[in-house]
Amino acid sequence: MAEIAPVGALALTTQFTIDVVAGLLSVDNLSMSLLTREIRDTPGVTLAAYDIGPYLFYAGQFALVVQLAVMRRIKVWTPFLVLCDLIMPNIDKDLIPLGAILLLVSFASISHRATSAASRPAPSATEPIPTPA
């Protein structure tokens, strides 16, 4: 499931590029809307770049965080924060900043966990591996 995230990221990049280029090529909102509609009328573009494609990134992101939690590499509450971030914009667009804060907290905990794991020295081949008592 996490393998679909790059496809979703590509869809988000495509959507962003279409919107920015349409904005740059247009002189007003009406011409921008007409240009965007013309691009979206191309077969497959709406489905891939707007309707389904971007959600693959979010589904892959959530799947990866759940996988890390199941492997006990991150805290069990981290997937819940990521899920809340993904749901917030669907409830109300005004909740996007709150969702971003939740995502920041969840990724900060992941980053902290990765940093602390990387700072621990790996046992060398000459040192005996300690066994639990």
Coordinates of C-alpha atoms in Angstrom, one line a residue:
M1 CA 0.0 0.0 0.0
A2 CA 2.8 2.4 0.8
E3 CA 4.2 1.9 -2.8
I4 CA 1.3 3.9 -4.2
A5 CA 2.4 7.1 -2.4
P6 CA 4.9 8.1 -5.2
V7 CA 2.1 7.8 -7.8
G8 CA 0.0 10.1 -5.6
A9 CA 2.8 12.5 -5.2
L10 CA 3.2 12.6 -9.0
A11 CA -0.6 13.3 -9.3
L12 CA -0.3 16.1 -6.7
T13 CA 2.6 17.6 -8.6
T14 CA 0.7 17.4 -11.9
Q15 CA -2.3 19.1 -10.3
F16 CA -0.1 21.9 -8.8
T17 CA 1.6 22.4 -12.2
I18 CA -1.7 22.6 -14.1
D19 CA -3.1 25.1 -11.7
V20 CA 0.0 27.3 -11.5
V21 CA 0.6 27.3 -15.3
A22 CA -3.1 28.1 -15.9
G23 CA -2.7 31.0 -13.5
L24 CA 0.4 32.3 -15.1
L25 CA -1.0 32.1 -18.6
S26 CA -4.3 33.8 -17.8
V27 CA -5.0 37.5 -17.5
D28 CA -8.1 37.1 -15.2
N29 CA -10.1 34.5 -13.3
L30 CA -12.4 33.8 -16.1
S31 CA -9.7 32.9 -18.6
M32 CA -7.9 30.9 -15.9
S33 CA -11.1 28.9 -15.3
L34 CA -11.7 28.3 -19.0
L35 CA -8.1 27.2 -19.5
T36 CA -8.2 24.9 -16.5
R37 CA -11.5 23.4 -17.7
E38 CA -10.0 22.8 -21.1
I39 CA -7.1 20.9 -19.6
R40 CA -9.3 18.9 -17.3
D41 CA -11.5 17.9 -20.3
T42 CA -8.5 16.0 -21.7
P43 CA -9.4 12.3 -21.1
G44 CA -7.9 10.9 -17.9
V45 CA -6.6 14.2 -16.6
T46 CA -9.4 14.9 -14.1
L47 CA -9.3 11.3 -12.8
A48 CA -5.6 11.1 -12.5
A49 CA -4.6 14.6 -11.3
Y50 CA -7.7 15.7 -9.4
D51 CA -10.2 12.9 -8.4
I52 CA -8.3 9.8 -7.5
G53 CA -4.5 10.3 -8.0
P54 CA -3.8 12.7 -5.1
Y55 CA -5.6 10.5 -2.6
L56 CA -3.1 7.7 -3.4
F57 CA -0.4 9.9 -1.8
Y58 CA -2.4 10.3 1.4
A59 CA -3.4 6.6 1.5
G60 CA 0.2 5.6 1.0
Q61 CA 1.4 8.0 3.7
F62 CA -1.1 6.7 6.2
A63 CA -0.3 3.1 5.3
L64 CA 3.4 3.7 5.9
V65 CA 2.8 5.3 9.3
V66 CA 0.5 2.4 10.3
Q67 CA 3.2 0.0 9.2
L68 CA 5.8 1.8 11.3
A69 CA 3.5 1.7 14.3
V70 CA 2.8 -2.0 13.8
M71 CA 6.6 -2.6 13.7
R72 CA 6.8 -0.6 16.9
R73 CA 9.2 1.9 15.4
I74 CA 6.9 4.8 16.2
K75 CA 4.4 5.6 18.9
V76 CA 1.0 3.9 18.5
W77 CA -0.8 7.3 18.5
T78 CA 1.1 8.7 15.5
P79 CA -1.2 7.1 12.9
F80 CA -4.2 8.5 14.7
L81 CA -2.7 12.1 14.3
V82 CA -1.9 11.5 10.7
L83 CA -5.5 10.2 10.1
C84 CA -6.9 13.3 11.9
D85 CA -4.8 15.5 9.6
L86 CA -6.1 13.7 6.5
I87 CA -9.7 14.1 7.7
M88 CA -9.6 17.7 8.9
P89 CA -9.9 19.5 5.5
N90 CA -12.9 17.3 4.6
I91 CA -14.7 18.5 7.7
D92 CA -14.0 22.2 7.2
K93 CA -11.3 24.0 5.3
D94 CA -10.8 26.2 8.4
L95 CA -9.4 23.1 10.2
I96 CA -6.4 22.8 7.8
P97 CA -4.1 24.7 10.2
L98 CA -5.0 22.4 13.1
G99 CA -4.4 19.4 10.8
A100 CA -1.0 20.8 9.9
I101 CA -0.1 21.1 13.5
L102 CA -1.2 17.5 14.2
L103 CA 0.9 16.4 11.2
L104 CA 3.9 18.4 12.5
V105 CA 3.6 16.8 15.9
S106 CA 3.4 13.3 14.4
F107 CA 6.3 13.8 12.1
A108 CA 8.3 15.5 14.8
S109 CA 7.9 12.3 16.9
I110 CA 9.0 10.2 13.9
S111 CA 12.0 12.4 13.3
H112 CA 12.9 12.4 17.0
R113 CA 12.7 8.6 17.0
A114 CA 14.8 8.3 13.8
T115 CA 17.4 10.7 15.1
S116 CA 17.8 8.9 18.5
A117 CA 18.0 5.5 16.7
A118 CA 20.7 6.9 14.4
S119 CA 22.7 8.4 17.2
R120 CA 23.0 5.0 19.0
P121 CA 26.3 3.3 18.1
A122 CA 26.0 0.0 16.4
P123 CA 27.7 -2.9 18.1
S124 CA 31.0 -3.7 16.6
A125 CA 31.9 -7.2 15.5
T126 CA 34.4 -7.5 18.3
E127 CA 32.1 -6.5 21.1
P128 CA 29.8 -9.1 22.5
I129 CA 26.1 -8.3 22.1
P130 CA 24.5 -7.8 25.5
T131 CA 21.8 -10.3 26.4
P132 CA 18.8 -9.5 28.6
A133 CA 19.0 -10.9 32.1

